Amino acid sequence: MTRKCVEIIRRNTLYPRHAAAFARAAGRFVCEVTAISGEYRVDGKSILGLISLEPQIGMTIIIEADGEDEQVAVDILAKILEGYY
């Protein structure tokens, strides 16, 4: 299992289209992807799940992946959350 904490620092990571980009990218990986914020854990491949986290600037989201391509998944998904994709 691989995890990475990402702080939301860019306004453009707050929009539903970015949640869709994250979910689409997560769907390309074999591993299971989970996004965690506080006590909430959602499927990283679910657009609605990601939107339900209600990301705000300054918030930390943990990306967790478990499976054969977990390291690559976490690295790419972190870049999407950081707004560098």
PDB file of N, CA and C in Angstrom, residues 15-82:
ATOM      1  N   TYR A  15     -12.787  22.259  -8.706  1.00  0.00           N
ATOM      2  CA  TYR A  15     -13.922  22.163  -9.609  1.00  0.00           C
ATOM      3  C   TYR A  15     -14.254  20.722  -9.979  1.00  0.00           C
ATOM      4  N   PRO A  16     -15.530  20.454 -10.281  1.00  0.00           N
ATOM      5  CA  PRO A  16     -15.937  19.089 -10.650  1.00  0.00           C
ATOM      6  C   PRO A  16     -15.173  18.517 -11.845  1.00  0.00           C
ATOM      7  N   ARG A  17     -14.792  19.346 -12.793  1.00  0.00           N
ATOM      8  CA  ARG A  17     -14.065  18.799 -13.947  1.00  0.00           C
ATOM      9  C   ARG A  17     -12.716  18.226 -13.531  1.00  0.00           C
ATOM     10  N   HIS A  18     -12.128  18.759 -12.462  1.00  0.00           N
ATOM     11  CA  HIS A  18     -10.863  18.224 -11.974  1.00  0.00           C
ATOM     12  C   HIS A  18     -11.084  16.916 -11.216  1.00  0.00           C
ATOM     13  N   ALA A  19     -12.219  16.811 -10.532  1.00  0.00           N
ATOM     14  CA  ALA A  19     -12.585  15.532  -9.901  1.00  0.00           C
ATOM     15  C   ALA A  19     -12.771  14.476 -10.988  1.00  0.00           C
ATOM     16  N   ALA A  20     -13.369  14.874 -12.102  1.00  0.00           N
ATOM     17  CA  ALA A  20     -13.562  13.949 -13.221  1.00  0.00           C
ATOM     18  C   ALA A  20     -12.218  13.522 -13.809  1.00  0.00           C
ATOM     19  N   ALA A  21     -11.285  14.459 -13.948  1.00  0.00           N
ATOM     20  CA  ALA A  21      -9.956  14.128 -14.470  1.00  0.00           C
ATOM     21  C   ALA A  21      -9.245  13.157 -13.530  1.00  0.00           C
ATOM     22  N   PHE A  22      -9.367  13.392 -12.225  1.00  0.00           N
ATOM     23  CA  PHE A  22      -8.757  12.513 -11.227  1.00  0.00           C
ATOM     24  C   PHE A  22      -9.363  11.111 -11.335  1.00  0.00           C
ATOM     25  N   ALA A  23     -10.685  11.023 -11.375  1.00  0.00           N
ATOM     26  CA  ALA A  23     -11.367   9.726 -11.435  1.00  0.00           C
ATOM     27  C   ALA A  23     -11.033   8.978 -12.727  1.00  0.00           C
ATOM     28  N   ARG A  24     -10.979   9.702 -13.852  1.00  0.00           N
ATOM     29  CA  ARG A  24     -10.613   9.069 -15.129  1.00  0.00           C
ATOM     30  C   ARG A  24      -9.202   8.498 -15.061  1.00  0.00           C
ATOM     31  N   ALA A  25      -8.277   9.287 -14.519  1.00  0.00           N
ATOM     32  CA  ALA A  25      -6.892   8.824 -14.400  1.00  0.00           C
ATOM     33  C   ALA A  25      -6.811   7.628 -13.456  1.00  0.00           C
ATOM     34  N   ALA A  26      -7.514   7.694 -12.340  1.00  0.00           N
ATOM     35  CA  ALA A  26      -7.510   6.586 -11.374  1.00  0.00           C
ATOM     36  C   ALA A  26      -8.066   5.319 -12.011  1.00  0.00           C
ATOM     37  N   GLY A  27      -9.051   5.465 -12.879  1.00  0.00           N
ATOM     38  CA  GLY A  27      -9.657   4.326 -13.547  1.00  0.00           C
ATOM     39  C   GLY A  27      -8.727   3.600 -14.501  1.00  0.00           C
ATOM     40  N   ARG A  28      -7.647   4.231 -14.884  1.00  0.00           N
ATOM     41  CA  ARG A  28      -6.683   3.605 -15.796  1.00  0.00           C
ATOM     42  C   ARG A  28      -5.731   2.657 -15.077  1.00  0.00           C
ATOM     43  N   PHE A  29      -5.742   2.696 -13.750  1.00  0.00           N
ATOM     44  CA  PHE A  29      -4.842   1.851 -12.972  1.00  0.00           C
ATOM     45  C   PHE A  29      -5.562   0.607 -12.478  1.00  0.00           C
ATOM     46  N   VAL A  30      -4.818  -0.469 -12.344  1.00  0.00           N
ATOM     47  CA  VAL A  30      -5.357  -1.731 -11.853  1.00  0.00           C
ATOM     48  C   VAL A  30      -5.599  -1.660 -10.345  1.00  0.00           C
ATOM     49  N   CYS A  31      -4.755  -0.933  -9.644  1.00  0.00           N
ATOM     50  CA  CYS A  31      -4.829  -0.879  -8.183  1.00  0.00           C
ATOM     51  C   CYS A  31      -6.112  -0.194  -7.706  1.00  0.00           C
ATOM     52  N   GLU A  32      -6.444  -0.453  -6.451  1.00  0.00           N
ATOM     53  CA  GLU A  32      -7.553   0.252  -5.817  1.00  0.00           C
ATOM     54  C   GLU A  32      -7.043   1.619  -5.385  1.00  0.00           C
ATOM     55  N   VAL A  33      -7.833   2.649  -5.599  1.00  0.00           N
ATOM     56  CA  VAL A  33      -7.448   4.013  -5.232  1.00  0.00           C
ATOM     57  C   VAL A  33      -8.495   4.567  -4.277  1.00  0.00           C
ATOM     58  N   THR A  34      -8.011   5.124  -3.170  1.00  0.00           N
ATOM     59  CA  THR A  34      -8.895   5.728  -2.181  1.00  0.00           C
ATOM     60  C   THR A  34      -8.413   7.144  -1.908  1.00  0.00           C
ATOM     61  N   ALA A  35      -9.348   8.077  -1.793  1.00  0.00           N
ATOM     62  CA  ALA A  35      -9.033   9.450  -1.390  1.00  0.00           C
ATOM     63  C   ALA A  35      -9.592   9.625   0.021  1.00  0.00           C
ATOM     64  N   ILE A  36      -8.764  10.178   0.903  1.00  0.00           N
ATOM     65  CA  ILE A  36      -9.137  10.312   2.308  1.00  0.00           C
ATOM     66  C   ILE A  36      -9.013  11.768   2.722  1.00  0.00           C
ATOM     67  N   SER A  37     -10.044  12.257   3.390  1.00  0.00           N
ATOM     68  CA  SER A  37     -10.027  13.611   3.945  1.00  0.00           C
ATOM     69  C   SER A  37     -10.697  13.542   5.309  1.00  0.00           C
ATOM     70  N   GLY A  38      -9.901  13.762   6.348  1.00  0.00           N
ATOM     71  CA  GLY A  38     -10.441  13.656   7.699  1.00  0.00           C
ATOM     72  C   GLY A  38     -10.932  12.245   7.944  1.00  0.00           C
ATOM     73  N   GLU A  39     -12.183  12.113   8.321  1.00  0.00           N
ATOM     74  CA  GLU A  39     -12.758  10.796   8.600  1.00  0.00           C
ATOM     75  C   GLU A  39     -13.415  10.160   7.381  1.00  0.00           C
ATOM     76  N   TYR A  40     -13.402  10.853   6.253  1.00  0.00           N
ATOM     77  CA  TYR A  40     -14.087  10.365   5.059  1.00  0.00           C
ATOM     78  C   TYR A  40     -13.120   9.665   4.111  1.00  0.00           C
ATOM     79  N   ARG A  41     -13.516   8.484   3.642  1.00  0.00           N
ATOM     80  CA  ARG A  41     -12.763   7.702   2.661  1.00  0.00           C
ATOM     81  C   ARG A  41     -13.685   7.458   1.471  1.00  0.00           C
ATOM     82  N   VAL A  42     -13.221   7.808   0.288  1.00  0.00           N
ATOM     83  CA  VAL A  42     -14.043   7.594  -0.907  1.00  0.00           C
ATOM     84  C   VAL A  42     -13.233   6.868  -1.973  1.00  0.00           C
ATOM     85  N   ASP A  43     -13.938   6.211  -2.859  1.00  0.00           N
ATOM     86  CA  ASP A  43     -13.325   5.534  -3.992  1.00  0.00           C
ATOM     87  C   ASP A  43     -12.747   6.598  -4.927  1.00  0.00           C
ATOM     88  N   GLY A  44     -11.458   6.518  -5.190  1.00  0.00           N
ATOM     89  CA  GLY A  44     -10.801   7.498  -6.047  1.00  0.00           C
ATOM     90  C   GLY A  44     -11.222   7.423  -7.502  1.00  0.00           C
ATOM     91  N   LYS A  45     -11.974   6.390  -7.852  1.00  0.00           N
ATOM     92  CA  LYS A  45     -12.449   6.238  -9.223  1.00  0.00           C
ATOM     93  C   LYS A  45     -13.879   6.743  -9.379  1.00  0.00           C
ATOM     94  N   SER A  46     -14.416   7.343  -8.312  1.00  0.00           N
ATOM     95  CA  SER A  46     -15.793   7.845  -8.302  1.00  0.00           C
ATOM     96  C   SER A  46     -15.810   9.374  -8.299  1.00  0.00           C
ATOM     97  N   ILE A  47     -16.329   9.960  -9.350  1.00  0.00           N
ATOM     98  CA  ILE A  47     -16.409  11.421  -9.431  1.00  0.00           C
ATOM     99  C   ILE A  47     -17.252  11.971  -8.287  1.00  0.00           C
ATOM    100  N   LEU A  48     -18.407  11.377  -8.055  1.00  0.00           N
ATOM    101  CA  LEU A  48     -19.282  11.868  -6.985  1.00  0.00           C
ATOM    102  C   LEU A  48     -18.636  11.712  -5.614  1.00  0.00           C
ATOM    103  N   GLY A  49     -17.913  10.621  -5.421  1.00  0.00           N
ATOM    104  CA  GLY A  49     -17.210  10.435  -4.160  1.00  0.00           C
ATOM    105  C   GLY A  49     -16.193  11.537  -3.929  1.00  0.00           C
ATOM    106  N   LEU A  50     -15.432  11.871  -4.964  1.00  0.00           N
ATOM    107  CA  LEU A  50     -14.419  12.920  -4.846  1.00  0.00           C
ATOM    108  C   LEU A  50     -15.053  14.282  -4.592  1.00  0.00           C
ATOM    109  N   ILE A  51     -16.139  14.576  -5.285  1.00  0.00           N
ATOM    110  CA  ILE A  51     -16.829  15.848  -5.078  1.00  0.00           C
ATOM    111  C   ILE A  51     -17.375  15.929  -3.657  1.00  0.00           C
ATOM    112  N   SER A  52     -17.808  14.789  -3.117  1.00  0.00           N
ATOM    113  CA  SER A  52     -18.380  14.784  -1.762  1.00  0.00           C
ATOM    114  C   SER A  52     -17.358  15.151  -0.691  1.00  0.00           C
ATOM    115  N   LEU A  53     -16.067  15.074  -1.013  1.00  0.00           N
ATOM    116  CA  LEU A  53     -15.039  15.501  -0.057  1.00  0.00           C
ATOM    117  C   LEU A  53     -15.024  17.020   0.110  1.00  0.00           C
ATOM    118  N   GLU A  54     -15.667  17.727  -0.813  1.00  0.00           N
ATOM    119  CA  GLU A  54     -15.740  19.187  -0.803  1.00  0.00           C
ATOM    120  C   GLU A  54     -14.363  19.822  -0.573  1.00  0.00           C
ATOM    121  N   PRO A  55     -13.427  19.597  -1.498  1.00  0.00           N
ATOM    122  CA  PRO A  55     -12.073  20.119  -1.309  1.00  0.00           C
ATOM    123  C   PRO A  55     -12.042  21.641  -1.243  1.00  0.00           C
ATOM    124  N   GLN A  56     -11.242  22.144  -0.327  1.00  0.00           N
ATOM    125  CA  GLN A  56     -11.068  23.583  -0.150  1.00  0.00           C
ATOM    126  C   GLN A  56      -9.581  23.883  -0.045  1.00  0.00           C
ATOM    127  N   ILE A  57      -9.208  25.092  -0.379  1.00  0.00           N
ATOM    128  CA  ILE A  57      -7.808  25.487  -0.278  1.00  0.00           C
ATOM    129  C   ILE A  57      -7.355  25.311   1.168  1.00  0.00           C
ATOM    130  N   GLY A  58      -6.189  24.701   1.335  1.00  0.00           N
ATOM    131  CA  GLY A  58      -5.629  24.445   2.655  1.00  0.00           C
ATOM    132  C   GLY A  58      -5.954  23.062   3.196  1.00  0.00           C
ATOM    133  N   MET A  59      -6.875  22.375   2.555  1.00  0.00           N
ATOM    134  CA  MET A  59      -7.279  21.040   2.987  1.00  0.00           C
ATOM    135  C   MET A  59      -6.241  20.011   2.534  1.00  0.00           C
ATOM    136  N   THR A  60      -6.039  18.976   3.342  1.00  0.00           N
ATOM    137  CA  THR A  60      -5.128  17.897   2.969  1.00  0.00           C
ATOM    138  C   THR A  60      -5.931  16.671   2.567  1.00  0.00           C
ATOM    139  N   ILE A  61      -5.583  16.107   1.439  1.00  0.00           N
ATOM    140  CA  ILE A  61      -6.208  14.874   0.967  1.00  0.00           C
ATOM    141  C   ILE A  61      -5.115  13.817   0.872  1.00  0.00           C
ATOM    142  N   ILE A  62      -5.410  12.646   1.393  1.00  0.00           N
ATOM    143  CA  ILE A  62      -4.475  11.527   1.319  1.00  0.00           C
ATOM    144  C   ILE A  62      -4.918  10.632   0.170  1.00  0.00           C
ATOM    145  N   ILE A  63      -3.982  10.346  -0.719  1.00  0.00           N
ATOM    146  CA  ILE A  63      -4.242   9.410  -1.808  1.00  0.00           C
ATOM    147  C   ILE A  63      -3.621   8.084  -1.387  1.00  0.00           C
ATOM    148  N   GLU A  64      -4.422   7.045  -1.414  1.00  0.00           N
ATOM    149  CA  GLU A  64      -3.968   5.719  -1.007  1.00  0.00           C
ATOM    150  C   GLU A  64      -4.224   4.761  -2.158  1.00  0.00           C
ATOM    151  N   ALA A  65      -3.222   3.978  -2.509  1.00  0.00           N
ATOM    152  CA  ALA A  65      -3.382   3.005  -3.587  1.00  0.00           C
ATOM    153  C   ALA A  65      -2.837   1.663  -3.133  1.00  0.00           C
ATOM    154  N   ASP A  66      -3.504   0.607  -3.555  1.00  0.00           N
ATOM    155  CA  ASP A  66      -3.096  -0.739  -3.179  1.00  0.00           C
ATOM    156  C   ASP A  66      -3.246  -1.652  -4.390  1.00  0.00           C
ATOM    157  N   GLY A  67      -2.129  -2.153  -4.872  1.00  0.00           N
ATOM    158  CA  GLY A  67      -2.152  -3.029  -6.041  1.00  0.00           C
ATOM    159  C   GLY A  67      -0.835  -2.956  -6.784  1.00  0.00           C
ATOM    160  N   GLU A  68      -0.791  -3.597  -7.939  1.00  0.00           N
ATOM    161  CA  GLU A  68       0.484  -3.747  -8.638  1.00  0.00           C
ATOM    162  C   GLU A  68       1.077  -2.442  -9.178  1.00  0.00           C
ATOM    163  N   ASP A  69       0.275  -1.458  -9.516  1.00  0.00           N
ATOM    164  CA  ASP A  69       0.803  -0.201 -10.067  1.00  0.00           C
ATOM    165  C   ASP A  69       0.578   0.974  -9.110  1.00  0.00           C
ATOM    166  N   GLU A  70       0.576   0.690  -7.814  1.00  0.00           N
ATOM    167  CA  GLU A  70       0.221   1.691  -6.807  1.00  0.00           C
ATOM    168  C   GLU A  70       1.140   2.906  -6.778  1.00  0.00           C
ATOM    169  N   GLN A  71       2.450   2.709  -6.924  1.00  0.00           N
ATOM    170  CA  GLN A  71       3.377   3.841  -6.824  1.00  0.00           C
ATOM    171  C   GLN A  71       3.167   4.831  -7.964  1.00  0.00           C
ATOM    172  N   VAL A  72       3.040   4.325  -9.168  1.00  0.00           N
ATOM    173  CA  VAL A  72       2.806   5.190 -10.328  1.00  0.00           C
ATOM    174  C   VAL A  72       1.469   5.910 -10.177  1.00  0.00           C
ATOM    175  N   ALA A  73       0.450   5.189  -9.723  1.00  0.00           N
ATOM    176  CA  ALA A  73      -0.882   5.779  -9.542  1.00  0.00           C
ATOM    177  C   ALA A  73      -0.833   6.939  -8.564  1.00  0.00           C
ATOM    178  N   VAL A  74      -0.215   6.728  -7.418  1.00  0.00           N
ATOM    179  CA  VAL A  74      -0.154   7.781  -6.397  1.00  0.00           C
ATOM    180  C   VAL A  74       0.598   8.996  -6.923  1.00  0.00           C
ATOM    181  N   ASP A  75       1.705   8.775  -7.608  1.00  0.00           N
ATOM    182  CA  ASP A  75       2.492   9.896  -8.133  1.00  0.00           C
ATOM    183  C   ASP A  75       1.695  10.719  -9.146  1.00  0.00           C
ATOM    184  N   ILE A  76       1.035  10.064 -10.076  1.00  0.00           N
ATOM    185  CA  ILE A  76       0.271  10.776 -11.105  1.00  0.00           C
ATOM    186  C   ILE A  76      -0.951  11.467 -10.507  1.00  0.00           C
ATOM    187  N   LEU A  77      -1.669  10.778  -9.635  1.00  0.00           N
ATOM    188  CA  LEU A  77      -2.871  11.366  -9.034  1.00  0.00           C
ATOM    189  C   LEU A  77      -2.526  12.543  -8.126  1.00  0.00           C
ATOM    190  N   ALA A  78      -1.390  12.485  -7.460  1.00  0.00           N
ATOM    191  CA  ALA A  78      -0.955  13.622  -6.638  1.00  0.00           C
ATOM    192  C   ALA A  78      -0.709  14.843  -7.519  1.00  0.00           C
ATOM    193  N   LYS A  79      -0.102  14.633  -8.675  1.00  0.00           N
ATOM    194  CA  LYS A  79       0.141  15.756  -9.593  1.00  0.00           C
ATOM    195  C   LYS A  79      -1.172  16.372 -10.066  1.00  0.00           C
ATOM    196  N   ILE A  80      -2.181  15.536 -10.294  1.00  0.00           N
ATOM    197  CA  ILE A  80      -3.489  16.061 -10.698  1.00  0.00           C
ATOM    198  C   ILE A  80      -4.070  16.916  -9.580  1.00  0.00           C
ATOM    199  N   LEU A  81      -4.007  16.429  -8.351  1.00  0.00           N
ATOM    200  CA  LEU A  81      -4.534  17.211  -7.227  1.00  0.00           C
ATOM    201  C   LEU A  81      -3.757  18.503  -7.010  1.00  0.00           C
ATOM    202  N   GLU A  82      -2.471  18.459  -7.292  1.00  0.00           N
ATOM    203  CA  GLU A  82      -1.646  19.657  -7.130  1.00  0.00           C
ATOM    204  C   GLU A  82      -1.862  20.648  -8.272  1.00  0.00           C
TER     205      GLU A  82
END
